[in-house]
């Protein structure tokens, strides 16, 4: 039985640092986009509420990635749907009490909209700017993702875009995508270029056994990333190494990992329990893909309280520690220190 929450987690000002833009689009928003296109005779796709029934959050690594490549990317494929969905994502985070969000997205050309990758990033930023004017309590930044299937050249292109759009709020690069694909050593040069330009770096780390070989983990650790996402299949020696990296951020995504069966067992078996008290690294609970896994950030905190029995002060202390690992700069850190409980 769910115990009474000791805090109003929706009102609690929160920080979200690991949220994929397209995976954060609510099913209702996808449905709105579909309905409009269907009415205009612009799509043959099935209704998103049929493809992704509202109660179904159990996507695993086999069904999750094709959902994007064979469905959502065909629906959100023009300037209007990109603008509408991006604003809707920012608004949903704001209404859940998120005070600061770093969205991440993989630059993709949209030939239908006449947008190349730079046009895509610019359109996302424009929609984020508009949404923040409507939700002034929330500040948003953007991280550009390299997909594991990208070539070396494509990865450098992502870094070039991140540099180009820094003045509009791009703060970092990420490495994401299907963990069974690609060889991370392909991206060493791109990560080095990003760091040399003063961009921050966050990396999906050991989220599946296929992406947790000694070679892969040691390559990623040698990049000295600022933050790591997931951190699931980590051998003891690498855990010790992470523990000595004072100030490294760990973006932990509980519902995603449980629903996608990326961990063995349920919430109480999640490695959040292992990391949250460790002194050097800073744990930040995140949603990953709230549109797919259906658990808003306020609910992630409620799950943490329920399964790990944190006291009120421990929850508020942990939430505030997250400020130290945001990529949004000192002024934003100061603002968050003032408004967070
Ligand atoms: P986008 O980058 O805004 O298009 O967001 C969707 C993309 O994020 C997917 O196609 C994946 O490449 C990536 N993604 C979302 N969740 C995960 C995850 O848990 N692991 C790795 N990649 C992910
Ligand atoms: Zn992710």
CSV table of C-alpha atoms and ligand atoms in Angstrom, one decimal:
chain,number,residue,atom,x,y,z
A,1,UNK,CA,0.0,0.0,0.0
A,2,UNK,CA,1.2,3.5,-0.9
A,3,UNK,CA,2.0,5.4,2.3
A,4,UNK,CA,1.0,9.0,2.7
A,5,UNK,CA,3.5,11.3,1.0
A,6,UNK,CA,5.5,13.4,3.5
A,7,UNK,CA,5.8,16.2,1.0
A,8,UNK,CA,3.7,17.6,-1.8
A,9,UNK,CA,6.0,16.4,-4.5
A,10,UNK,CA,4.2,18.3,-7.3
A,11,UNK,CA,4.7,21.6,-5.5
A,12,UNK,CA,8.3,20.8,-4.5
A,13,UNK,CA,10.6,22.7,-6.9
A,14,UNK,CA,12.4,20.1,-8.8
A,15,UNK,CA,15.3,19.7,-11.2
A,16,UNK,CA,15.1,17.4,-14.3
A,17,UNK,CA,18.4,16.6,-16.0
A,18,UNK,CA,17.7,13.5,-18.1
A,19,UNK,CA,14.7,14.0,-20.4
A,20,UNK,CA,14.7,13.0,-24.1
A,21,UNK,CA,12.5,15.5,-26.0
A,22,UNK,CA,10.7,13.1,-28.2
A,23,UNK,CA,10.2,10.5,-25.5
A,24,UNK,CA,8.8,13.2,-23.2
A,25,UNK,CA,5.8,14.0,-25.4
A,26,UNK,CA,2.6,12.9,-23.7
A,27,UNK,CA,0.3,10.5,-25.5
A,28,UNK,CA,-2.5,13.1,-25.5
A,29,UNK,CA,-0.2,15.6,-27.2
A,30,UNK,CA,0.7,12.9,-29.8
A,31,UNK,CA,-3.0,12.2,-30.2
A,32,UNK,CA,-3.8,15.9,-30.8
A,33,UNK,CA,-1.1,16.1,-33.5
A,34,UNK,CA,-2.4,12.9,-35.1
A,35,UNK,CA,-6.0,14.1,-35.0
A,36,UNK,CA,-5.1,17.3,-36.8
A,37,UNK,CA,-3.1,15.5,-39.5
A,38,UNK,CA,-5.8,12.9,-39.9
A,39,UNK,CA,-8.4,15.6,-40.4
A,40,UNK,CA,-6.3,17.2,-43.0
A,41,UNK,CA,-5.6,13.9,-44.8
A,42,UNK,CA,-1.9,14.2,-44.0
A,43,UNK,CA,-1.3,10.9,-42.2
A,44,UNK,CA,-2.0,7.2,-42.6
A,45,UNK,CA,-0.6,6.4,-39.2
A,46,UNK,CA,-2.7,4.7,-36.5
A,47,UNK,CA,-4.0,6.8,-33.6
A,48,UNK,CA,-1.2,7.1,-30.9
A,49,UNK,CA,-3.7,6.2,-28.2
A,50,UNK,CA,-4.1,2.8,-30.0
A,51,UNK,CA,-0.4,2.3,-30.8
A,52,UNK,CA,0.5,3.3,-27.2
A,53,UNK,CA,-2.5,2.5,-25.1
A,54,UNK,CA,-2.6,4.9,-22.1
A,55,UNK,CA,-2.1,2.3,-19.4
A,56,UNK,CA,0.8,0.5,-21.2
A,57,UNK,CA,4.3,1.6,-19.9
A,58,UNK,CA,6.1,-1.7,-20.4
A,59,UNK,CA,8.4,-1.0,-23.3
A,60,UNK,CA,11.6,-3.0,-23.2
A,61,UNK,CA,14.8,-2.4,-25.1
A,62,UNK,CA,13.5,-4.3,-28.1
A,63,UNK,CA,10.2,-2.5,-28.5
A,64,UNK,CA,11.3,1.0,-27.2
A,65,UNK,CA,13.7,2.2,-30.0
A,66,UNK,CA,11.5,1.1,-32.9
A,67,UNK,CA,8.7,3.1,-31.4
A,68,UNK,CA,10.6,6.3,-32.3
A,69,UNK,CA,12.1,5.2,-35.7
A,70,UNK,CA,8.9,3.6,-37.0
A,71,UNK,CA,6.2,5.6,-35.4
A,72,UNK,CA,6.8,8.9,-33.5
A,73,UNK,CA,9.3,10.3,-35.9
A,74,UNK,CA,6.8,9.9,-38.7
A,75,UNK,CA,4.1,11.7,-36.7
A,76,UNK,CA,6.3,14.5,-35.4
A,77,UNK,CA,7.8,15.3,-38.8
A,78,UNK,CA,7.0,19.0,-39.6
A,79,UNK,CA,7.5,22.5,-38.2
A,80,UNK,CA,4.0,22.7,-36.6
A,81,UNK,CA,4.1,19.3,-34.8
A,82,UNK,CA,7.7,19.9,-33.6
A,83,UNK,CA,6.7,23.3,-32.2
A,84,UNK,CA,3.5,22.1,-30.7
A,85,UNK,CA,5.1,19.0,-29.1
A,86,UNK,CA,8.1,20.9,-27.7
A,87,UNK,CA,5.9,23.5,-26.1
A,88,UNK,CA,3.7,20.8,-24.7
A,89,UNK,CA,6.7,19.0,-23.1
A,90,UNK,CA,8.0,22.2,-21.4
A,91,UNK,CA,4.5,23.0,-20.2
A,92,UNK,CA,4.0,19.5,-18.7
A,93,UNK,CA,7.3,19.7,-16.8
A,94,UNK,CA,6.3,23.2,-15.5
A,95,UNK,CA,2.9,21.9,-14.3
A,96,UNK,CA,4.6,19.1,-12.5
A,97,UNK,CA,6.6,21.7,-10.5
A,98,UNK,CA,9.9,21.4,-12.4
A,99,UNK,CA,11.9,24.6,-11.9
A,100,UNK,CA,14.7,23.7,-14.2
A,101,UNK,CA,14.9,21.2,-17.0
A,102,UNK,CA,17.6,20.2,-19.4
A,103,UNK,CA,15.9,18.6,-22.4
A,104,UNK,CA,18.0,16.6,-24.8
A,105,UNK,CA,17.4,15.8,-28.4
A,106,UNK,CA,19.1,14.2,-31.3
A,107,UNK,CA,19.3,16.7,-34.2
A,108,UNK,CA,17.4,15.2,-37.2
A,109,UNK,CA,16.6,16.8,-40.5
A,110,UNK,CA,12.9,17.1,-41.4
A,111,UNK,CA,12.7,17.1,-45.2
A,112,UNK,CA,8.9,17.7,-45.0
A,113,UNK,CA,9.4,20.9,-43.2
A,114,UNK,CA,12.5,22.0,-45.2
A,115,UNK,CA,14.5,21.8,-42.0
A,116,UNK,CA,18.1,20.6,-42.0
A,117,UNK,CA,19.6,19.6,-38.6
A,118,UNK,CA,20.5,23.2,-37.7
A,119,UNK,CA,16.9,24.2,-38.6
A,120,UNK,CA,15.6,21.5,-36.3
A,121,UNK,CA,17.7,22.6,-33.4
A,122,UNK,CA,16.7,26.2,-34.0
A,123,UNK,CA,13.0,25.3,-34.1
A,124,UNK,CA,13.3,23.3,-30.9
A,125,UNK,CA,15.0,26.3,-29.2
A,126,UNK,CA,12.4,28.7,-30.5
A,127,UNK,CA,9.6,26.5,-29.1
A,128,UNK,CA,11.4,26.2,-25.8
A,129,UNK,CA,11.8,30.0,-25.6
A,130,UNK,CA,8.1,30.5,-26.3
A,131,UNK,CA,7.1,27.9,-23.7
A,132,UNK,CA,9.3,29.6,-21.1
A,133,UNK,CA,7.6,32.9,-21.7
A,134,UNK,CA,4.3,31.2,-20.8
A,135,UNK,CA,5.8,29.3,-17.8
A,136,UNK,CA,8.1,31.9,-16.2
A,137,UNK,CA,8.8,29.7,-13.1
A,138,UNK,CA,10.6,27.2,-15.3
A,139,UNK,CA,14.0,27.6,-17.0
A,140,UNK,CA,15.0,25.2,-19.7
A,141,UNK,CA,18.3,24.4,-21.5
A,142,UNK,CA,19.1,22.0,-24.3
A,143,UNK,CA,21.6,19.1,-24.7
A,144,UNK,CA,22.3,17.7,-28.1
A,145,UNK,CA,22.5,14.0,-28.4
A,146,UNK,CA,24.9,11.9,-30.5
A,147,UNK,CA,23.2,8.6,-31.4
A,148,UNK,CA,25.3,5.5,-31.0
A,149,UNK,CA,24.5,4.6,-34.6
A,150,UNK,CA,26.0,7.9,-35.8
A,151,UNK,CA,29.3,8.0,-37.8
A,152,UNK,CA,32.3,9.9,-36.6
A,153,UNK,CA,31.3,12.7,-39.0
A,154,UNK,CA,27.8,12.9,-37.8
A,155,UNK,CA,29.0,13.1,-34.2
A,156,UNK,CA,31.2,16.0,-35.1
A,157,UNK,CA,28.2,17.6,-36.8
A,158,UNK,CA,26.3,17.4,-33.5
A,159,UNK,CA,29.2,19.1,-31.7
A,160,UNK,CA,29.3,21.8,-34.3
A,161,UNK,CA,25.6,22.4,-33.8
A,162,UNK,CA,26.0,22.5,-30.0
A,163,UNK,CA,28.7,25.2,-30.4
A,164,UNK,CA,26.6,27.1,-32.9
A,165,UNK,CA,23.6,27.3,-30.6
A,166,UNK,CA,25.3,27.9,-27.3
A,167,UNK,CA,24.2,31.4,-27.1
A,168,UNK,CA,20.6,30.2,-27.3
A,169,UNK,CA,20.9,27.7,-24.5
A,170,UNK,CA,22.6,24.6,-25.7
A,171,UNK,CA,24.8,23.5,-22.8
A,172,UNK,CA,26.1,20.0,-23.5
A,173,UNK,CA,26.3,16.9,-25.6
A,174,UNK,CA,25.0,13.4,-24.8
A,175,UNK,CA,25.6,10.0,-26.2
A,176,UNK,CA,22.4,7.9,-26.4
A,177,UNK,CA,20.5,5.5,-28.6
A,178,UNK,CA,20.2,1.7,-28.8
A,179,UNK,CA,22.8,0.3,-26.4
A,180,UNK,CA,23.3,-2.8,-28.6
A,181,UNK,CA,24.5,-0.6,-31.5
A,182,UNK,CA,27.8,1.2,-32.2
A,183,UNK,CA,31.3,1.4,-30.8
A,184,UNK,CA,31.8,4.3,-28.4
A,185,UNK,CA,35.4,4.8,-29.3
A,186,UNK,CA,34.2,6.2,-32.6
A,187,UNK,CA,33.1,9.3,-30.6
A,188,UNK,CA,36.3,10.1,-28.6
A,189,UNK,CA,37.3,12.9,-31.0
A,190,UNK,CA,33.8,14.5,-30.9
A,191,UNK,CA,33.7,14.4,-27.1
A,192,UNK,CA,37.1,15.9,-26.9
A,193,UNK,CA,36.1,18.7,-29.3
A,194,UNK,CA,33.0,19.4,-27.3
A,195,UNK,CA,35.0,19.6,-24.1
A,196,UNK,CA,37.7,21.9,-25.7
A,197,UNK,CA,34.8,24.2,-26.6
A,198,UNK,CA,33.7,24.4,-23.0
A,199,UNK,CA,30.5,22.3,-23.5
A,200,UNK,CA,29.5,19.8,-20.8
A,201,UNK,CA,29.3,16.1,-21.4
A,202,UNK,CA,26.8,13.5,-20.2
A,203,UNK,CA,26.8,9.9,-21.4
A,204,UNK,CA,24.4,7.0,-21.2
A,205,UNK,CA,26.5,4.6,-19.2
A,206,UNK,CA,26.1,0.8,-18.8
A,207,UNK,CA,22.4,0.9,-19.3
A,208,UNK,CA,22.4,-2.6,-20.8
A,209,UNK,CA,24.8,-5.5,-20.7
A,210,UNK,CA,25.6,-4.9,-24.3
A,211,UNK,CA,26.9,-1.4,-23.5
A,212,UNK,CA,28.8,-2.4,-20.3
A,213,UNK,CA,32.0,-4.1,-21.6
A,214,UNK,CA,35.2,-3.2,-19.8
A,215,UNK,CA,36.4,-1.5,-23.0
A,216,UNK,CA,33.3,0.7,-23.4
A,217,UNK,CA,33.2,1.7,-19.7
A,218,UNK,CA,36.9,2.5,-19.6
A,219,UNK,CA,36.7,4.5,-22.9
A,220,UNK,CA,33.8,6.6,-21.5
A,221,UNK,CA,35.5,7.1,-18.1
A,222,UNK,CA,38.6,8.3,-19.9
A,223,UNK,CA,36.5,11.1,-21.4
A,224,UNK,CA,35.9,12.5,-17.9
A,225,UNK,CA,32.2,13.1,-18.4
A,226,UNK,CA,30.5,15.6,-16.2
A,227,UNK,CA,27.5,13.3,-15.7
A,228,UNK,CA,26.5,9.7,-16.3
A,229,UNK,CA,23.0,8.4,-17.1
A,230,UNK,CA,21.5,5.1,-15.8
A,231,UNK,CA,24.7,3.5,-14.4
A,232,UNK,CA,23.2,0.0,-14.2
A,233,UNK,CA,25.6,-2.8,-15.2
A,234,UNK,CA,28.7,-1.4,-13.5
A,235,UNK,CA,31.4,-3.7,-12.3
A,236,UNK,CA,32.7,-3.1,-8.7
A,237,UNK,CA,36.0,-1.6,-9.9
A,238,UNK,CA,34.2,1.0,-12.0
A,239,UNK,CA,31.8,1.7,-9.1
A,240,UNK,CA,34.9,2.5,-7.0
A,241,UNK,CA,36.2,4.8,-9.7
A,242,UNK,CA,32.9,6.6,-10.0
A,243,UNK,CA,32.8,7.0,-6.2
A,244,UNK,CA,36.1,8.9,-6.3
A,245,UNK,CA,34.9,11.4,-9.0
A,246,UNK,CA,33.7,14.1,-6.6
A,247,UNK,CA,30.9,16.1,-8.1
A,248,UNK,CA,30.1,13.8,-11.0
A,249,UNK,CA,26.3,13.7,-11.6
A,250,UNK,CA,24.4,10.4,-11.7
A,251,UNK,CA,21.1,10.7,-13.6
A,252,UNK,CA,19.0,7.8,-12.3
A,253,UNK,CA,15.8,6.9,-13.9
A,254,UNK,CA,13.8,4.6,-11.7
A,255,UNK,CA,10.5,4.0,-13.5
A,256,UNK,CA,12.2,3.7,-16.9
A,257,UNK,CA,14.6,1.0,-15.6
A,258,UNK,CA,11.8,-0.9,-13.8
A,259,UNK,CA,9.2,-0.8,-16.7
A,260,UNK,CA,11.8,-1.6,-19.3
A,261,UNK,CA,13.1,-4.4,-17.2
A,262,UNK,CA,16.6,-3.0,-17.4
A,263,UNK,CA,17.2,-4.0,-13.7
A,264,UNK,CA,16.4,-7.3,-12.0
A,265,UNK,CA,13.5,-6.8,-9.5
A,266,UNK,CA,11.4,-3.8,-8.8
A,267,UNK,CA,11.9,-0.3,-7.3
A,268,UNK,CA,13.4,-1.5,-4.0
A,269,UNK,CA,16.1,-3.3,-6.0
A,270,UNK,CA,17.0,-0.1,-7.9
A,271,UNK,CA,20.6,1.0,-7.6
A,272,UNK,CA,19.3,4.4,-6.4
A,273,UNK,CA,19.5,2.7,-3.0
A,274,UNK,CA,23.2,2.0,-3.4
A,275,UNK,CA,24.2,5.5,-4.7
A,276,UNK,CA,22.1,8.2,-3.0
A,277,UNK,CA,24.2,8.3,0.2
A,278,UNK,CA,27.6,8.0,-1.5
A,279,UNK,CA,29.5,11.3,-0.9
A,280,UNK,CA,31.4,12.1,-4.1
A,281,UNK,CA,28.8,11.6,-6.9
A,282,UNK,CA,25.6,13.5,-6.9
A,283,UNK,CA,22.4,11.5,-7.6
A,284,UNK,CA,19.6,13.2,-9.5
A,285,UNK,CA,16.3,11.3,-10.1
A,286,UNK,CA,15.1,11.8,-13.6
A,287,UNK,CA,12.3,10.7,-15.9
A,288,UNK,CA,14.2,9.7,-19.1
A,289,UNK,CA,11.0,9.4,-21.3
A,290,UNK,CA,7.9,10.4,-19.3
A,291,UNK,CA,5.7,10.1,-22.5
A,292,UNK,CA,6.6,6.4,-22.7
A,293,UNK,CA,7.0,5.4,-19.1
A,294,UNK,CA,4.2,7.6,-17.7
A,295,UNK,CA,5.8,8.6,-14.5
A,296,UNK,CA,6.3,12.4,-14.0
A,297,UNK,CA,9.2,13.6,-11.9
A,298,UNK,CA,6.9,14.3,-8.9
A,299,UNK,CA,6.0,10.6,-9.0
A,300,UNK,CA,9.6,9.6,-9.2
A,301,UNK,CA,10.2,11.4,-5.9
A,302,UNK,CA,7.1,9.8,-4.4
A,303,UNK,CA,8.5,6.4,-5.4
A,304,UNK,CA,11.8,7.2,-3.8
A,305,UNK,CA,10.1,8.1,-0.6
A,306,UNK,CA,8.0,5.0,-0.7
A,307,UNK,CA,10.6,2.4,-1.5
A,308,UNK,CA,13.7,3.9,0.1
A,309,UNK,CA,12.1,5.5,3.2
A,310,UNK,CA,14.0,8.8,2.9
A,311,UNK,CA,13.0,11.4,5.6
A,312,UNK,CA,11.7,14.8,4.5
A,313,UNK,CA,15.1,16.5,5.2
A,314,UNK,CA,16.9,13.8,3.2
A,315,UNK,CA,14.6,14.3,0.2
A,316,UNK,CA,15.0,18.1,0.3
A,317,UNK,CA,18.7,17.8,0.8
A,318,UNK,CA,19.1,15.4,-2.1
A,319,UNK,CA,16.9,17.6,-4.4
A,320,UNK,CA,19.0,20.6,-3.6
A,321,UNK,CA,22.3,18.8,-4.2
A,322,UNK,CA,21.2,18.4,-7.8
A,323,UNK,CA,21.8,22.1,-8.3
A,324,UNK,CA,25.6,21.5,-8.2
A,325,UNK,CA,25.5,19.3,-11.4
A,326,UNK,CA,23.2,21.4,-13.6
A,327,UNK,CA,24.8,22.7,-16.8
A,328,UNK,CA,22.9,26.0,-16.7
A,329,UNK,CA,25.6,28.2,-15.1
A,330,UNK,CA,26.1,30.1,-11.9
A,331,UNK,CA,23.2,32.5,-12.1
A,332,UNK,CA,20.8,29.7,-12.6
A,333,UNK,CA,22.4,27.8,-9.7
A,334,UNK,CA,21.8,30.9,-7.5
A,335,UNK,CA,18.2,31.2,-8.6
A,336,UNK,CA,17.6,27.5,-7.8
A,337,UNK,CA,19.3,27.9,-4.4
A,338,UNK,CA,16.8,30.6,-3.6
A,339,UNK,CA,13.7,28.9,-4.7
A,340,UNK,CA,14.3,25.3,-3.8
A,341,UNK,CA,12.8,24.2,-0.4
B,1,LIG,P1,15.0,12.6,-29.4
B,1,LIG,O1,16.4,12.5,-29.3
B,1,LIG,O2,14.4,13.9,-28.9
B,1,LIG,O3,14.4,12.3,-30.7
B,1,LIG,O4,14.4,11.6,-28.3
B,1,LIG,C1,14.2,10.2,-28.6
B,1,LIG,C2,15.5,9.4,-28.7
B,1,LIG,O5,16.2,9.4,-27.5
B,1,LIG,C3,15.4,8.0,-29.1
B,1,LIG,O6,15.3,7.7,-30.4
B,1,LIG,C4,16.6,7.4,-28.5
B,1,LIG,O7,17.7,7.4,-29.4
B,1,LIG,C5,16.9,8.3,-27.3
B,1,LIG,N1,16.6,7.6,-26.1
B,1,LIG,C6,15.5,7.8,-25.3
B,1,LIG,N2,15.5,7.1,-24.2
B,1,LIG,C7,16.7,6.5,-24.2
B,1,LIG,C8,17.3,5.5,-23.3
B,1,LIG,O8,16.8,5.2,-22.2
B,1,LIG,N3,18.5,5.1,-23.7
B,1,LIG,C9,19.2,5.5,-24.8
B,1,LIG,N4,18.6,6.3,-25.7
B,1,LIG,C10,17.4,6.8,-25.4
B,2,LIG,ZN1,18.1,8.4,-21.6
